[in-house]
Short mmCIF file of C-alpha atoms in Angstrom, two decimals:
data_model
loop_
_atom_site.label_atom_id
_atom_site.label_comp_id
_atom_site.label_asym_id
_atom_site.label_seq_id
_atom_site.Cartn_x
_atom_site.Cartn_y
_atom_site.Cartn_z
CA MET K 111 -48.74 -58.12 33.17
CA THR K 112 -51.29 -57.87 30.37
CA THR K 113 -52.66 -60.96 28.59
CA VAL K 114 -53.16 -60.70 24.84
CA ARG K 115 -55.07 -63.15 22.68
CA HIS K 116 -55.35 -63.14 18.89
CA GLU K 117 -56.86 -65.60 16.42
CA ALA K 118 -56.18 -65.58 12.70
CA THR K 119 -55.98 -67.71 9.59
CA VAL K 120 -52.77 -68.07 7.62
CA PRO K 121 -53.32 -66.52 4.18
CA LEU K 122 -53.02 -68.87 1.22
CA THR K 123 -50.27 -66.65 -0.17
CA ALA K 124 -48.06 -67.75 2.76
CA ALA K 125 -47.78 -71.31 1.41
CA GLY K 126 -44.16 -72.48 1.48
CA ARG K 127 -43.03 -69.72 3.83
CA ARG K 128 -41.68 -70.05 7.35
CA PHE K 129 -44.09 -69.68 10.26
CA ASP K 130 -42.07 -66.94 12.04
CA GLN K 131 -41.80 -64.86 8.86
CA SER K 132 -45.52 -64.98 8.14
CA LEU K 133 -46.48 -64.41 11.76
CA ALA K 134 -44.57 -61.10 11.75
CA GLU K 135 -46.69 -59.98 8.78
CA MET K 136 -49.91 -61.19 10.37
CA PHE K 137 -49.27 -59.40 13.67
CA PRO K 138 -47.22 -56.27 12.82
CA ASP K 139 -47.91 -54.73 16.24
CA TYR K 140 -45.25 -57.04 17.71
CA SER K 141 -41.58 -57.30 16.84
CA ARG K 142 -40.36 -60.39 15.03
CA SER K 143 -38.03 -61.26 17.92
CA ARG K 144 -40.91 -61.17 20.40
CA LEU K 145 -43.12 -63.33 18.15
CA THR K 146 -40.31 -65.85 17.66
CA ALA K 147 -39.83 -66.08 21.42
CA TRP K 148 -43.55 -66.71 21.86
CA ILE K 149 -43.46 -69.46 19.22
CA LYS K 150 -40.55 -71.15 21.02
CA ASP K 151 -42.38 -70.85 24.35
CA GLY K 152 -45.51 -72.50 22.94
CA LYS K 153 -47.54 -69.32 23.20
CA VAL K 154 -48.52 -69.49 19.51
CA LEU K 155 -50.38 -72.55 18.25
CA LEU K 156 -50.65 -73.63 14.62
CA ASP K 157 -53.76 -75.76 14.03
CA GLY K 158 -53.93 -76.23 17.81
CA ALA K 159 -50.35 -77.39 18.35
CA PRO K 160 -47.01 -75.73 19.14
CA VAL K 161 -44.48 -75.82 16.29
CA ALA K 162 -40.97 -74.59 15.55
CA PRO K 163 -40.40 -71.08 14.12
CA ARG K 164 -39.01 -72.54 10.88
CA THR K 165 -42.08 -74.70 10.22
CA LEU K 166 -43.20 -74.32 6.60
CA LEU K 167 -46.80 -73.32 6.02
CA HIS K 168 -49.41 -74.66 3.61
CA GLY K 169 -51.82 -71.74 3.88
CA GLY K 170 -55.23 -71.80 5.57
CA GLU K 171 -54.00 -73.01 8.98
CA SER K 172 -55.50 -71.52 12.14
CA VAL K 173 -53.30 -69.50 14.45
CA VAL K 174 -53.96 -68.75 18.10
CA LEU K 175 -51.62 -66.41 19.96
CA GLU K 176 -52.05 -66.07 23.72
CA ALA K 177 -49.26 -64.54 25.77
CA GLU K 178 -48.48 -62.09 28.54
CA LEU K 179 -46.89 -58.72 27.90
CA ALA K 180 -44.35 -57.97 30.59
CA SER K 181 -43.46 -54.41 31.48
CA GLU K 182 -40.88 -52.98 29.09
CA VAL K 183 -39.84 -50.11 31.38
CA GLY K 184 -38.22 -51.94 34.28
CA ASP K 185 -38.92 -50.46 37.71
CA ALA K 186 -39.98 -47.04 36.42
CA GLN K 187 -43.13 -45.77 38.11
CA PRO K 188 -45.81 -43.36 36.87
CA GLU K 189 -45.34 -39.79 38.10
CA ASP K 190 -47.67 -36.83 37.76
CA ILE K 191 -45.32 -34.57 35.80
CA ALA K 192 -46.79 -32.02 33.40
CA LEU K 193 -46.03 -32.50 29.71
CA ASN K 194 -46.55 -29.96 26.95
CA VAL K 195 -48.23 -32.17 24.35
CA VAL K 196 -48.58 -30.24 21.09
CA TYR K 197 -50.13 -33.09 19.08
CA GLU K 198 -51.69 -36.46 19.89
CA ASP K 199 -53.68 -39.16 18.13
CA ASP K 200 -54.14 -42.91 18.59
CA ASP K 201 -50.61 -43.72 17.44
CA VAL K 202 -48.22 -40.88 18.29
CA MET K 203 -47.79 -37.80 20.42
CA VAL K 204 -45.43 -34.85 19.94
CA ILE K 205 -44.05 -33.24 23.08
CA ASP K 206 -42.31 -29.89 23.55
CA LYS K 207 -39.74 -30.76 26.21
CA PRO K 208 -38.64 -28.04 28.64
CA VAL K 209 -35.08 -27.41 29.76
CA GLY K 210 -34.17 -29.55 32.78
CA LEU K 211 -36.41 -32.56 32.08
CA VAL K 212 -34.49 -35.83 31.72
CA VAL K 213 -35.99 -38.07 29.03
CA HIS K 214 -35.17 -41.55 30.38
CA PRO K 215 -34.22 -42.84 33.86
CA GLY K 216 -30.53 -43.57 34.32
CA ALA K 217 -27.63 -43.20 36.69
CA GLY K 218 -28.30 -40.16 38.85
CA ASN K 219 -31.85 -39.78 37.50
CA PRO K 220 -33.89 -42.80 38.64
CA ALA K 221 -37.17 -40.85 38.60
CA GLY K 222 -38.69 -37.54 37.61
CA THR K 223 -38.19 -38.17 33.91
CA MET K 224 -40.31 -37.87 30.78
CA LEU K 225 -40.71 -41.63 30.80
CA ASN K 226 -42.27 -41.48 34.28
CA ALA K 227 -44.59 -38.72 33.09
CA LEU K 228 -45.61 -40.75 30.03
CA LEU K 229 -46.50 -43.75 32.20
CA HIS K 230 -48.77 -41.52 34.29
CA ARG K 231 -50.45 -40.03 31.25
CA LEU K 232 -50.92 -43.37 29.46
CA PRO K 233 -50.27 -46.50 31.60
CA ALA K 234 -50.46 -48.79 28.53
CA LEU K 235 -47.10 -47.38 27.41
CA ALA K 236 -45.49 -49.70 29.98
CA GLU K 237 -45.95 -52.43 27.36
CA LEU K 238 -43.75 -50.60 24.84
CA PRO K 239 -39.95 -50.51 24.95
CA ARG K 240 -38.86 -47.25 26.63
CA ALA K 241 -42.56 -46.31 26.94
CA GLY K 242 -42.64 -45.40 23.25
CA ILE K 243 -39.62 -43.08 23.30
CA VAL K 244 -37.80 -43.40 19.96
CA HIS K 245 -35.25 -40.57 20.22
CA ARG K 246 -33.97 -38.31 22.97
CA LEU K 247 -32.94 -34.79 23.83
CA ASP K 248 -30.33 -34.02 26.46
CA LYS K 249 -31.61 -32.84 29.84
CA ASP K 250 -30.72 -29.20 29.15
CA THR K 251 -31.81 -29.16 25.50
CA SER K 252 -35.35 -27.97 24.90
CA GLY K 253 -37.76 -28.70 22.09
CA LEU K 254 -39.74 -31.21 20.10
CA MET K 255 -39.83 -35.00 20.41
CA VAL K 256 -42.14 -37.63 18.93
CA VAL K 257 -43.29 -40.57 21.08
CA ALA K 258 -45.03 -43.72 19.81
CA LYS K 259 -48.20 -45.00 21.46
CA THR K 260 -48.33 -48.40 19.75
CA ILE K 261 -45.81 -51.08 18.81
CA ALA K 262 -46.63 -50.60 15.13
CA ALA K 263 -45.99 -46.85 15.32
CA GLN K 264 -42.80 -47.34 17.32
CA THR K 265 -41.41 -49.90 14.89
CA ALA K 266 -42.16 -47.61 11.94
CA LEU K 267 -40.68 -44.52 13.61
CA VAL K 268 -37.46 -46.33 14.51
CA THR K 269 -37.13 -47.39 10.86
CA MET K 270 -37.85 -43.85 9.67
CA LEU K 271 -35.20 -42.43 11.99
CA SER K 272 -32.64 -44.97 10.80
CA ARG K 273 -33.42 -44.02 7.17
CA HIS K 274 -33.13 -40.27 7.97
CA ASP K 275 -36.81 -39.77 7.07
CA VAL K 276 -37.55 -37.58 10.12
CA HIS K 277 -36.66 -33.90 9.73
CA ARG K 278 -35.12 -32.50 12.93
CA GLN K 279 -34.00 -28.88 12.98
CA TYR K 280 -32.23 -27.13 15.85
CA GLU K 281 -31.15 -23.62 16.76
CA ALA K 282 -27.73 -23.36 18.41
CA VAL K 283 -25.72 -20.43 19.71
CA VAL K 284 -22.00 -21.11 19.35
CA LEU K 285 -18.75 -19.43 20.28
CA GLY K 286 -16.90 -17.55 17.55
CA THR K 287 -18.01 -15.54 14.53
CA MET K 288 -18.68 -17.89 11.63
CA VAL K 289 -18.96 -16.64 8.06
CA ALA K 290 -20.51 -19.64 6.29
CA GLY K 291 -22.40 -22.85 6.86
CA GLY K 292 -21.26 -26.37 6.10
CA THR K 293 -21.48 -30.02 7.04
CA VAL K 294 -19.68 -32.03 9.71
CA ASP K 295 -19.38 -35.68 8.71
CA GLU K 296 -17.46 -37.31 11.57
CA ALA K 297 -18.26 -40.55 13.38
CA ILE K 298 -19.04 -40.25 17.09
CA GLY K 299 -18.42 -42.71 19.91
CA ARG K 300 -17.79 -42.89 23.65
CA HIS K 301 -14.94 -40.66 24.78
CA GLN K 302 -11.77 -42.61 25.50
CA HIS K 303 -11.19 -41.17 28.97
CA ASP K 304 -14.43 -39.53 30.17
CA ARG K 305 -17.51 -41.76 30.34
CA LEU K 306 -19.81 -38.71 30.48
CA LYS K 307 -18.61 -37.41 27.11
CA GLN K 308 -18.78 -38.44 23.49
CA GLY K 309 -15.99 -37.77 21.02
CA ILE K 310 -14.92 -38.05 17.41
CA ARG K 311 -14.04 -41.72 16.90
CA ASP K 312 -13.25 -43.68 13.76
CA VAL K 313 -15.75 -46.37 12.85
CA GLU K 314 -12.94 -48.88 13.36
CA GLN K 315 -12.69 -47.61 16.95
CA GLY K 316 -16.38 -48.07 17.65
CA GLY K 317 -17.64 -44.73 16.34
CA LYS K 318 -20.99 -44.49 14.56
CA GLU K 319 -21.77 -42.43 11.46
CA ALA K 320 -22.85 -38.89 12.36
CA VAL K 321 -23.72 -36.07 9.96
CA THR K 322 -24.73 -32.53 10.94
CA HIS K 323 -25.60 -29.78 8.44
CA TYR K 324 -25.45 -26.18 9.64
CA ARG K 325 -25.96 -22.69 8.25
CA VAL K 326 -25.43 -19.24 9.69
CA ARG K 327 -28.61 -17.54 10.88
CA GLU K 328 -27.12 -14.51 12.71
CA ARG K 329 -23.54 -13.33 13.33
CA PHE K 330 -22.38 -11.30 16.30
CA ARG K 331 -18.98 -10.02 17.40
CA GLY K 332 -17.95 -13.19 19.19
CA HIS K 333 -20.85 -15.58 18.66
CA THR K 334 -23.05 -17.06 15.93
CA VAL K 335 -26.61 -18.37 15.82
CA LEU K 336 -26.79 -21.52 13.70
CA GLN K 337 -29.57 -23.55 12.19
CA CYS K 338 -28.58 -27.21 12.46
CA GLN K 339 -30.16 -30.20 10.76
CA LEU K 340 -29.42 -33.78 11.76
CA GLU K 341 -29.10 -36.68 9.36
CA THR K 342 -28.24 -39.01 12.23
CA GLY K 343 -29.08 -38.80 15.91
CA ARG K 344 -26.03 -39.68 17.99
CA THR K 345 -25.69 -38.78 21.65
CA HIS K 346 -24.54 -35.13 22.01
CA GLN K 347 -24.12 -34.99 18.22
CA ILE K 348 -24.44 -31.23 17.61
CA ARG K 349 -22.45 -30.44 20.76
CA VAL K 350 -19.58 -32.75 19.75
CA HIS K 351 -19.53 -31.69 16.10
CA MET K 352 -19.56 -27.96 16.86
CA ALA K 353 -16.78 -28.35 19.44
CA HIS K 354 -14.81 -30.39 16.90
CA ILE K 355 -14.78 -27.53 14.38
CA GLY K 356 -13.80 -25.02 17.06
CA HIS K 357 -17.22 -23.51 17.77
CA PRO K 358 -18.65 -25.15 20.91
CA LEU K 359 -22.10 -24.21 22.14
CA VAL K 360 -22.49 -21.34 24.56
CA GLY K 361 -22.96 -22.65 28.11
CA ASP K 362 -21.92 -26.23 27.29
CA GLN K 363 -20.44 -27.53 30.52
CA LEU K 364 -18.93 -30.63 28.85
CA TYR K 365 -17.50 -29.46 25.55
CA ALA K 366 -16.75 -25.72 25.90
CA ASN K 367 -13.53 -24.78 27.67
CA GLY K 368 -14.71 -21.94 29.82
CA LEU K 369 -16.39 -18.63 29.11
CA ARG K 370 -15.30 -16.48 26.16
CA LEU K 371 -16.21 -12.80 26.10
CA PRO K 372 -15.84 -10.46 23.12
CA ARG K 373 -13.34 -7.67 23.78
CA GLY K 374 -15.17 -4.69 25.23
CA ALA K 375 -18.38 -6.65 25.85
CA SER K 376 -21.12 -4.72 27.60
CA GLN K 377 -21.93 -5.57 31.20
CA GLU K 378 -25.35 -6.76 30.06
CA LEU K 379 -23.78 -9.28 27.70
CA ILE K 380 -21.25 -10.39 30.32
CA ASP K 381 -24.08 -11.04 32.77
CA ALA K 382 -26.12 -12.88 30.11
CA LEU K 383 -23.24 -15.17 29.15
CA ARG K 384 -22.20 -15.89 32.73
CA GLY K 385 -25.78 -16.66 33.65
CA PHE K 386 -26.39 -19.06 30.78
CA ARG K 387 -25.42 -22.37 32.38
CA ARG K 388 -26.69 -24.88 29.83
CA GLN K 389 -25.89 -25.65 26.19
CA ALA K 390 -27.67 -23.11 23.98
CA LEU K 391 -29.54 -25.68 21.90
CA HIS K 392 -33.23 -25.89 21.02
CA ALA K 393 -35.05 -28.50 18.87
CA GLU K 394 -37.22 -26.00 17.03
CA LYS K 395 -38.73 -28.04 14.20
CA LEU K 396 -39.88 -31.63 13.72
CA ALA K 397 -41.47 -33.03 10.56
CA PHE K 398 -42.32 -36.57 9.44
CA GLU K 399 -44.89 -38.69 7.67
CA HIS K 400 -47.32 -40.24 10.13
CA PRO K 401 -46.10 -43.83 10.70
CA ILE K 402 -49.60 -45.29 10.25
CA THR K 403 -51.64 -42.93 8.07
CA GLY K 404 -48.82 -41.47 5.98
CA GLU K 405 -50.07 -37.90 6.59
CA TYR K 406 -47.29 -35.29 6.57
CA LEU K 407 -46.94 -33.64 9.98
CA GLU K 408 -44.83 -30.59 10.80
CA PHE K 409 -44.36 -28.83 14.14
CA GLU K 410 -42.44 -25.82 15.39
CA SER K 411 -41.50 -24.83 18.93
CA PRO K 412 -40.86 -21.21 19.94
CA ARG K 413 -37.42 -20.35 21.24
CA PRO K 414 -37.30 -20.76 25.06
CA PRO K 415 -37.12 -17.52 27.08
CA ASP K 416 -33.55 -17.95 28.31
CA GLN K 417 -32.15 -18.54 24.81
CA ASP K 418 -34.21 -15.65 23.47
CA ALA K 419 -32.80 -13.33 26.16
CA LEU K 420 -29.25 -14.48 25.33
CA ILE K 421 -29.68 -13.70 21.63
CA GLU K 422 -31.21 -10.30 22.42
CA ALA K 423 -28.17 -9.48 24.58
CA LEU K 424 -25.84 -10.50 21.74
CA ARG K 425 -27.77 -8.31 19.30
CA ALA K 426 -27.68 -5.31 21.62
CA ASP K 427 -23.93 -5.64 22.18
CA THR K 428 -23.25 -5.94 18.44
CA VAL K 429 -25.26 -2.76 17.74
CA LEU K 430 -23.02 -0.93 20.22
CA ASN K 431 -19.87 -2.68 18.99
CA PRO K 432 -20.27 -3.58 15.30
CA ILE K 433 -18.62 -6.65 13.77
CA GLU K 434 -15.26 -5.85 12.24
CA ASP K 435 -14.99 -7.89 9.02
#
């Protein structure tokens, strides 16, 4: 538990407004729901006395806020796990996540996650929901993520993500030879029969809007390298959308139905495809305006070695066995 104490004076411009509304503007580091709860619990005094959230203000009143911040990360414990931090300031950090690192504790992964590593690196993150994590990557997807270090930054980043103001670009290797890019605009929700999977679901069935733009980067005899850009950030979005249009990701154990080999594939390519046991997906670019300063930030992550080796094997096979258009 951490005790916080703030003193302030209600601005004269707040005259006639509700106490909870003005308090959210006076203390933007805390969510409105948390401030309202503190008002109801008597943790915020107006001119020395507790009042209701809907109390109308005159302007000029004194405000004293004194409350305890409980841990926002449950039973998660700090763990000394290395993180590749490519950028950090007082408000945010950008992390290049490796393949195999789970982002948040859950069923089957109670520890050893990015969240545990963040708590070790910066214990104060225990006071933020999800230790400042505002979006996720799947365990076996590599690449860039932004993490908030303050409530104000986290609140702003969540809003930016919901407004599609964060540029997230991925590289994916998919099955099949594609000739053109496009857009998949299909709502995604929990799979009807498999709780581990997501699926295409109408909004009326509980699906949520999901939009993925993609373009062809390289074509091979039986595979394609795509550049994918997300408008939304649903669970497994690129994996579900690519499978939906008949081009699941190489190595995807959930959404690809087995291994597909081009006719006459070289032994090197066969070995590379059989040995690639994760979805071939990498979050290669992340760009956004800093949630506090407004500075434009842009980051790129190099392709991980295993995905690079896979693409080199596809190139080599295609040189030996050219694409037949």
